[in-house]
Tab-separated table of C-alpha atoms and ligand atoms in Angstrom:
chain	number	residue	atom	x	y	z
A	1	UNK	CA	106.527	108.286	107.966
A	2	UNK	CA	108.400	105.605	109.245
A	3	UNK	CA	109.600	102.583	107.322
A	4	UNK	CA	110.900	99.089	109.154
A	5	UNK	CA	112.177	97.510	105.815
A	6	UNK	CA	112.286	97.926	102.203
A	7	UNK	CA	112.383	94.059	100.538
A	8	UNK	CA	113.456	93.966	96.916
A	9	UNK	CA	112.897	91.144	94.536
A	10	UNK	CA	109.953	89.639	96.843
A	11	UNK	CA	107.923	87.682	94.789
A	12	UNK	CA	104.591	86.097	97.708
A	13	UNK	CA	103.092	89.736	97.580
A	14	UNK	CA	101.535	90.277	94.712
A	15	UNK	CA	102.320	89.448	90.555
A	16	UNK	CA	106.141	89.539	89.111
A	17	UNK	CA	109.180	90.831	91.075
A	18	UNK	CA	108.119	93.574	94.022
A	19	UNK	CA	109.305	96.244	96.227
A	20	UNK	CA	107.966	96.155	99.258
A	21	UNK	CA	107.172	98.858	101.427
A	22	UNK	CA	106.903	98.377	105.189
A	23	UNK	CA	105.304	101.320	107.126
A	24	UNK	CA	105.647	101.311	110.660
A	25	UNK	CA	102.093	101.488	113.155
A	26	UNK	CA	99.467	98.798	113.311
A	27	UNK	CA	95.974	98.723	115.490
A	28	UNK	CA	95.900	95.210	115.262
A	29	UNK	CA	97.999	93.116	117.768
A	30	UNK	CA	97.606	89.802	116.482
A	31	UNK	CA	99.259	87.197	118.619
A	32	UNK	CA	101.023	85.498	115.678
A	33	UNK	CA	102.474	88.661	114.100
A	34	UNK	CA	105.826	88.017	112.059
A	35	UNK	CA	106.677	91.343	112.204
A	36	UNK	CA	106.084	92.888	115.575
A	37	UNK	CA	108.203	95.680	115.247
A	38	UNK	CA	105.865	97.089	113.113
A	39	UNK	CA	102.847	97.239	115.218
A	40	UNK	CA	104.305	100.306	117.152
A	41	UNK	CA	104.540	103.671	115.243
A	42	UNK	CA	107.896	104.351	117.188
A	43	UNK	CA	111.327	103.606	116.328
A	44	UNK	CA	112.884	100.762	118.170
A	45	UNK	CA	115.972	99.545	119.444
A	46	UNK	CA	116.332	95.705	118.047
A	47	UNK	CA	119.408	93.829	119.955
A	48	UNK	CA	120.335	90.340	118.768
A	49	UNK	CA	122.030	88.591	121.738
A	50	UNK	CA	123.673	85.839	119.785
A	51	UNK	CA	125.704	88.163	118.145
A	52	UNK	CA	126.885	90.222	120.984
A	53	UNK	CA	130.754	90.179	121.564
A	54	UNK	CA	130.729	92.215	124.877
A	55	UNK	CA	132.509	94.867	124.214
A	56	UNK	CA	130.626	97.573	125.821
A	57	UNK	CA	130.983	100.202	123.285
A	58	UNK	CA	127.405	101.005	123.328
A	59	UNK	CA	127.287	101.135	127.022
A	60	UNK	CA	130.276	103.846	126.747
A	61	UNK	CA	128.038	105.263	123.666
A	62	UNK	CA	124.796	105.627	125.568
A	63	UNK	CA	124.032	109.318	127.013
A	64	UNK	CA	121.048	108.358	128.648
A	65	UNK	CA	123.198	105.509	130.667
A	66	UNK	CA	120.485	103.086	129.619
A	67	UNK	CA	122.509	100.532	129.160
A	68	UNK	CA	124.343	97.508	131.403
A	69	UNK	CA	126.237	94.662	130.463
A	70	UNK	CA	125.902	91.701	132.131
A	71	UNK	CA	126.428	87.871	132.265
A	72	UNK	CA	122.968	87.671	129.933
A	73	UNK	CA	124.279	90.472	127.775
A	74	UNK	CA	122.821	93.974	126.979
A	75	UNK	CA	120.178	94.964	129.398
A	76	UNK	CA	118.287	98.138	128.284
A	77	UNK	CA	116.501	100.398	130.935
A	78	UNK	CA	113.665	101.487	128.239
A	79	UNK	CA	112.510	104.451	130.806
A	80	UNK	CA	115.669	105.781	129.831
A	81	UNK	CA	116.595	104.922	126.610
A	82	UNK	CA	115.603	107.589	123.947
A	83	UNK	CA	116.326	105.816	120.879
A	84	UNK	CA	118.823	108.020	119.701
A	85	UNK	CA	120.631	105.037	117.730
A	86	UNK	CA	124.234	105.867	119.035
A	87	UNK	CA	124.658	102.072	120.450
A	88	UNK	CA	123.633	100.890	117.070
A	89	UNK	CA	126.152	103.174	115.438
A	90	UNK	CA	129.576	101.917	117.501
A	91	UNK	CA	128.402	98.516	117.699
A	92	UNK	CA	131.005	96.413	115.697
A	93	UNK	CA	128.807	93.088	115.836
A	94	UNK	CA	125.554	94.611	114.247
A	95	UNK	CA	123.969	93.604	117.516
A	96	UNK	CA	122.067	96.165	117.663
A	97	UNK	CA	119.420	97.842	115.030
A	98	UNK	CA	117.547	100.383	115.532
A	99	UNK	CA	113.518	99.684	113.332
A	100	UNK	CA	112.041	102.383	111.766
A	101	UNK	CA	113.696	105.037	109.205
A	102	UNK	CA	112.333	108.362	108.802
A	103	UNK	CA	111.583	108.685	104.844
A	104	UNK	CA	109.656	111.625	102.923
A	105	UNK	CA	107.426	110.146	99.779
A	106	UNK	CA	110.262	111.911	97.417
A	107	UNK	CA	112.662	109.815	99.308
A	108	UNK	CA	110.737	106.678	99.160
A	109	UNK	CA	109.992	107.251	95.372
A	110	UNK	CA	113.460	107.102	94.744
A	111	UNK	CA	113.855	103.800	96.673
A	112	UNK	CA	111.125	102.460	94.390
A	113	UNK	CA	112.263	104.254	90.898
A	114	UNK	CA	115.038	102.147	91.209
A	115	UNK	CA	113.537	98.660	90.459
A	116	UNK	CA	111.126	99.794	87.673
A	117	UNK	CA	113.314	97.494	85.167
A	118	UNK	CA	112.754	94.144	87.189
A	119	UNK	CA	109.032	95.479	87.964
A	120	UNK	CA	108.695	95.949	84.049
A	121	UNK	CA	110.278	92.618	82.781
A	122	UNK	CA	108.521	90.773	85.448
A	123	UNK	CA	104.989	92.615	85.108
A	124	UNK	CA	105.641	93.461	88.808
A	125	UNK	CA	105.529	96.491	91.151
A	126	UNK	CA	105.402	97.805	94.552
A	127	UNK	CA	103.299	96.736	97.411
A	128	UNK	CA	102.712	98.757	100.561
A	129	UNK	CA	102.380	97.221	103.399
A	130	UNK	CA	103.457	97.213	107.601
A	131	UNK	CA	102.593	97.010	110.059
A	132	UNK	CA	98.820	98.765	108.507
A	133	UNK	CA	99.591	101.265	105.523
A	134	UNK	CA	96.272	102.619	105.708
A	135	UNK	CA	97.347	104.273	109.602
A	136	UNK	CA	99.063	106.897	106.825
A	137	UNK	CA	96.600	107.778	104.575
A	138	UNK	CA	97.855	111.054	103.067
A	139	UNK	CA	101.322	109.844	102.481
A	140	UNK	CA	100.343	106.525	100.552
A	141	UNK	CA	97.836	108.289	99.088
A	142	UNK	CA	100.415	110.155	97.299
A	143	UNK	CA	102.988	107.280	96.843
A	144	UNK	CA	100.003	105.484	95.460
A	145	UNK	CA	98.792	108.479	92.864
A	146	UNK	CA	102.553	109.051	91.872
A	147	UNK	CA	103.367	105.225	91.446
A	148	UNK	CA	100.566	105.203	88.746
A	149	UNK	CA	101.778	108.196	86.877
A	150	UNK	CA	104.774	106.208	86.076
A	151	UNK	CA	102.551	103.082	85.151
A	152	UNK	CA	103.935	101.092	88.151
A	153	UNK	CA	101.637	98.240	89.577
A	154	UNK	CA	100.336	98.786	92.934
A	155	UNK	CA	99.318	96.479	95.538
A	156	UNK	CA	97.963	97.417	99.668
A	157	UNK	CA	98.437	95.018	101.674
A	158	UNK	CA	95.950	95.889	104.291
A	159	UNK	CA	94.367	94.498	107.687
A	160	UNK	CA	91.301	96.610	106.321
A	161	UNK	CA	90.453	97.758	110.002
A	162	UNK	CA	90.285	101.576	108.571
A	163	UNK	CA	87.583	104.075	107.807
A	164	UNK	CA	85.376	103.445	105.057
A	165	UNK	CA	86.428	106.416	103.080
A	166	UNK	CA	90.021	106.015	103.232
A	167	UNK	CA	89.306	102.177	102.090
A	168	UNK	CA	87.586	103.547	99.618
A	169	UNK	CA	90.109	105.908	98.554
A	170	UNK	CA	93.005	103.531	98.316
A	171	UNK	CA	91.160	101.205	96.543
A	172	UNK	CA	90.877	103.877	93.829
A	173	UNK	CA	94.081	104.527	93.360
A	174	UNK	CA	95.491	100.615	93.535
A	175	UNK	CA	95.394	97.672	91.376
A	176	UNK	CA	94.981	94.989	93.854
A	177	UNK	CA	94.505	94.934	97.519
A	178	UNK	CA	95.988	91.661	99.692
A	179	UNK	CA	94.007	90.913	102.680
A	180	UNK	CA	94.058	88.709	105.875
A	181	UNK	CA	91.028	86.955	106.790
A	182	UNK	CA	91.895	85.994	110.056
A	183	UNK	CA	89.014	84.884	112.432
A	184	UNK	CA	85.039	85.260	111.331
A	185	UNK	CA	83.877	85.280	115.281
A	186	UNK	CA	84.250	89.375	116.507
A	187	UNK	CA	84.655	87.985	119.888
A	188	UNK	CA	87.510	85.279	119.151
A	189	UNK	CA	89.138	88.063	116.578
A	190	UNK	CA	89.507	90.741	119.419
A	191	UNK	CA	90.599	88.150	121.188
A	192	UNK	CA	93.450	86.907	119.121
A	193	UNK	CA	93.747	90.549	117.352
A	194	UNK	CA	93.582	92.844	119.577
A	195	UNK	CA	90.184	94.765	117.479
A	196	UNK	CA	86.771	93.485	116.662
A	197	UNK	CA	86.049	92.216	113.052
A	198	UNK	CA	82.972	94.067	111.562
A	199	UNK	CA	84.353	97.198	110.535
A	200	UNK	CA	86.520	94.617	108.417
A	201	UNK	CA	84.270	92.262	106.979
A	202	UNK	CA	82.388	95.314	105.998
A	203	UNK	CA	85.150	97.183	103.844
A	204	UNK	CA	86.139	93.624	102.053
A	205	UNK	CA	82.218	93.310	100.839
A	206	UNK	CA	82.546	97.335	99.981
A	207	UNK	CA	85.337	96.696	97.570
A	208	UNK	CA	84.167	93.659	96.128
A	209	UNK	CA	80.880	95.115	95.896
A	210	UNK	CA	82.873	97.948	93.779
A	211	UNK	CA	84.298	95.016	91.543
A	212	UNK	CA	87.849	95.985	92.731
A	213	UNK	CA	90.167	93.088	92.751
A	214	UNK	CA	91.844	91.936	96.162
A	215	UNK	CA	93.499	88.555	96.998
A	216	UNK	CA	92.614	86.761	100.224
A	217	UNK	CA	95.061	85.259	102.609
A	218	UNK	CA	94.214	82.823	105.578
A	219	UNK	CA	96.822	82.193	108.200
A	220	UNK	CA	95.904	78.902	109.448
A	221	UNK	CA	96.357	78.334	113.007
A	222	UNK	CA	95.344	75.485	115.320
A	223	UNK	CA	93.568	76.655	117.917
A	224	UNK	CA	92.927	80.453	116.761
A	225	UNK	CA	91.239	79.674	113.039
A	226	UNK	CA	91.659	76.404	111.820
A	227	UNK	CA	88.383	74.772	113.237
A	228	UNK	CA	85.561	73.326	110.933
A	229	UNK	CA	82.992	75.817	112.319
A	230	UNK	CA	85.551	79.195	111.622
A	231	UNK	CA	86.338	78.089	108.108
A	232	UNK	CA	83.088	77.412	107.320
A	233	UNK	CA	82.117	80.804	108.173
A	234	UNK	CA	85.287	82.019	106.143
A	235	UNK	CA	84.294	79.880	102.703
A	236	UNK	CA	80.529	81.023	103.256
A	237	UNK	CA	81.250	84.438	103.754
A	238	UNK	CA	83.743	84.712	100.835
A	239	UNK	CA	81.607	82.823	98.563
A	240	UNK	CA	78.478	85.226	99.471
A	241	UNK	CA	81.117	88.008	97.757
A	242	UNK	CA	80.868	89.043	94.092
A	243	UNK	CA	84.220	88.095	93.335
A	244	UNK	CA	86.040	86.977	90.075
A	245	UNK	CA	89.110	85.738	92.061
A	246	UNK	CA	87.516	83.020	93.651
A	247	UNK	CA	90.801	81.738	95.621
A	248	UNK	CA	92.552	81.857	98.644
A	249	UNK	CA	95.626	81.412	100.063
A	250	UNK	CA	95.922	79.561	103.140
A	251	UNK	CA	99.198	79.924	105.007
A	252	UNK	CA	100.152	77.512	107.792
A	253	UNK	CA	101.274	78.290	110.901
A	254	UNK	CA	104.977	78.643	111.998
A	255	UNK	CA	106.471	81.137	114.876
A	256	UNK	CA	108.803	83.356	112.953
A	257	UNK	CA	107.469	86.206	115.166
A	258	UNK	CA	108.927	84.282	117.998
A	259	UNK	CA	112.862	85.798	117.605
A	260	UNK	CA	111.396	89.083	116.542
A	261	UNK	CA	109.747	89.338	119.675
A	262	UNK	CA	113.541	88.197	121.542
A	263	UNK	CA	115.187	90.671	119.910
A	264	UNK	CA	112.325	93.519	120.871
A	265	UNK	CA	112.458	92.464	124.444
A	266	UNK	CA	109.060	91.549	124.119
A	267	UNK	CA	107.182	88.496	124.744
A	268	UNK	CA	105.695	86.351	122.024
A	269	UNK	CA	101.986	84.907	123.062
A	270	UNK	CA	102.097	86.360	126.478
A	271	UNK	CA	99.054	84.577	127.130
A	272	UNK	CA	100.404	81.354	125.937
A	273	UNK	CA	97.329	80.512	124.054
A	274	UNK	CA	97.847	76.804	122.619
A	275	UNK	CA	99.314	77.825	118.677
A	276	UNK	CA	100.307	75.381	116.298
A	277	UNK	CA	100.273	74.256	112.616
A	278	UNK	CA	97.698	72.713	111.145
A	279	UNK	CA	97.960	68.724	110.262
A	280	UNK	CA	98.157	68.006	107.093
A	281	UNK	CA	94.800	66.180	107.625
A	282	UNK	CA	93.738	69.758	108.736
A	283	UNK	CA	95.164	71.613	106.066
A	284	UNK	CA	93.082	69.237	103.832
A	285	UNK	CA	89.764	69.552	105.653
A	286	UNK	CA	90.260	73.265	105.106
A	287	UNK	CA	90.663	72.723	101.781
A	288	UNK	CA	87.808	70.576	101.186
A	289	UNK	CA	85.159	73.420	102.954
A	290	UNK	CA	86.630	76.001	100.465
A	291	UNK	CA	85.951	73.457	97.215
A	292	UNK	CA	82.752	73.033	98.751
A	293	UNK	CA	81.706	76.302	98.770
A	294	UNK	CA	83.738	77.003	94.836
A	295	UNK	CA	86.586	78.313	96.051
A	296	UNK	CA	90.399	77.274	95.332
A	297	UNK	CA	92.552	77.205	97.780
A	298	UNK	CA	96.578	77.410	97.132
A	299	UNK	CA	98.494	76.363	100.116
A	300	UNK	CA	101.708	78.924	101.398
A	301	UNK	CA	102.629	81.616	99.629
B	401	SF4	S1	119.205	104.071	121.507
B	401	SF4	FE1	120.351	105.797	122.446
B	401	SF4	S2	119.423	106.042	124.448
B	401	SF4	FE2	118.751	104.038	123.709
B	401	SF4	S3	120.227	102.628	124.537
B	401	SF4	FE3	120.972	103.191	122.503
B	401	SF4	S4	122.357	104.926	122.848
B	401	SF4	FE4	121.142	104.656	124.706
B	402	SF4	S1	128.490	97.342	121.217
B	402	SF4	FE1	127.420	95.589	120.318
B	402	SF4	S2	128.794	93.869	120.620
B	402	SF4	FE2	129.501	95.484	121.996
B	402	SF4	S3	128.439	95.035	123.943
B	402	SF4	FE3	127.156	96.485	122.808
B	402	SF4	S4	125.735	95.163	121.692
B	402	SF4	FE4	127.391	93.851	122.351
């Protein structure tokens, strides 16, 4: 399986001090996304122009002759690159990265063996999550069953757009489960997300209809979420759930996606829907339909 980044010490995805796991692959294509690089299940060549020094090593390095150098920096042909990594190896600036390391689950169980101290002091653990961890079910199926053998928390962070069994199956062998809850409206979410929403709504009433706990996260966006009529249908639907938790994080807007997508050679919001952050009179209306409906609402995070 392929891994994008390993983040130790993170402490906004889930309880204590975590490692998190990021697995490469996602079916969602949410026009927000802060990490982009993980909604393709391929490795990736990542070049930061800023921090290019022209020197054309990787150009010399490259056997496919996929890259040029010009007044704008590195240009990549991507019919011919092959992600082989070579540029990334000679390059003296670190201007190029290549996303996406092959690990084995005895590789990646090493990786998290080594933080059981801070995840024991701190009541912490590992989370798994991507891109969409669930796109690799047999693989954290088995990092999940061999992280609770050694008593380690475990959290999925999850878009939930997955079979029903393998939902299922997860849940089983997790503690907690963090999930999105990005736009109630199937039309507006395939819009924005690239997938419809039922199969979604209909796994997060599964689990807490199986009294597992989860943790719900709202991005808010003006113009994708953020209206009275969308949260509304968020607090309603939540509070229709038989769940102890009873609060949700609502996370405001910003484009960190944006240089991802620069360094990718892709382009952020192709469609240049109208995005922005919330006002903090919006962030309070939100606010106020979740109290209304008995549900806290923590703000970031
Ligand atoms: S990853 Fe390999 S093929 Fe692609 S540009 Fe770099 S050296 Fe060339
Ligand atoms: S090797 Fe690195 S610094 Fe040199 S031209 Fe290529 S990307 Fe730029």
């Amino acid at each position: 399986m392929l891994i994008f980044d390993i983040k130790r010490y993170a402490i906004n995805d889930g309880p204590g001090i975590r490692t998190t796991i990021f697995m490469k692959g996602c079916p969602l294509s949410c026009i927000w996304c802060h990490n982009p690089e993980g909604v393709s299940g391929q490795k990736e060549k990542l070049y930061t122009k800023k921090k290019c020094i022209g020197c054309s090593a990787c150009v010399e390095a490259c056997p496919q002759k996929a890259l040029t150098l010009t007044a704008d920096g590195i240009v990549t042909d991507k019919n011919r690159c092959i992600v082989c990594g070579n540029c990334a190896e000679v390059c003296p600036a670190l201007a190029i990265e290549i996303s996406g390391t092959e690990y084995s689950t005895d590789r990646l169980m090493k990786e998290i063996e080594k933080e059981t101290l801070f995840m024991d002091r701190s009541e912490g653990g590992v989370t798994f999550c991507g891109g969409e961890p669930l796109l690799h079910p047999d693989e954290l199926l088995e990092l999940l069953r061999r992280c609770g053998e050694l008593g380690i928390h475990r959290a999925v962070d999850t878009t939930l757009f997955a079979r029903p069994e393998t939902v299922r199956k997860v849940m089983e062998n997790c503690e907690l489960l963090l999930v999105d809850l990005k736009q109630m409206d199937t039309k507006k979410h395939r819009l924005f997300c690239g997938v419809p929403n039922e199969q979604i709504l209909s796994n997060l009433r599964m689990i807490a209809e199986a009294g597992h706990d989860f943790h719900i996260r709202i991005p808010l966006i003006e113009g994708v979420n953020a209206d009275v009529e969308n949260m509304t249908q968020s607090a309603a639907f939540l509070a229709s759930l038989p769940w102890k938790r009873r609060c949700v994080n609502l996370l405001p807007y910003h484009d960190i996606g944006k240089g991802k997508h620069e360094k990718r050679g892709s382009v952020y919001n192709p469609n240049r829907y109208p995005l922005s952050a919330p006002s903090e009179e919006t962030v309070e209306r939100c606010r106020s339909i979740f109290a209304g409906y008995g549900i806290e609402t923590i703000i970031g995070g």
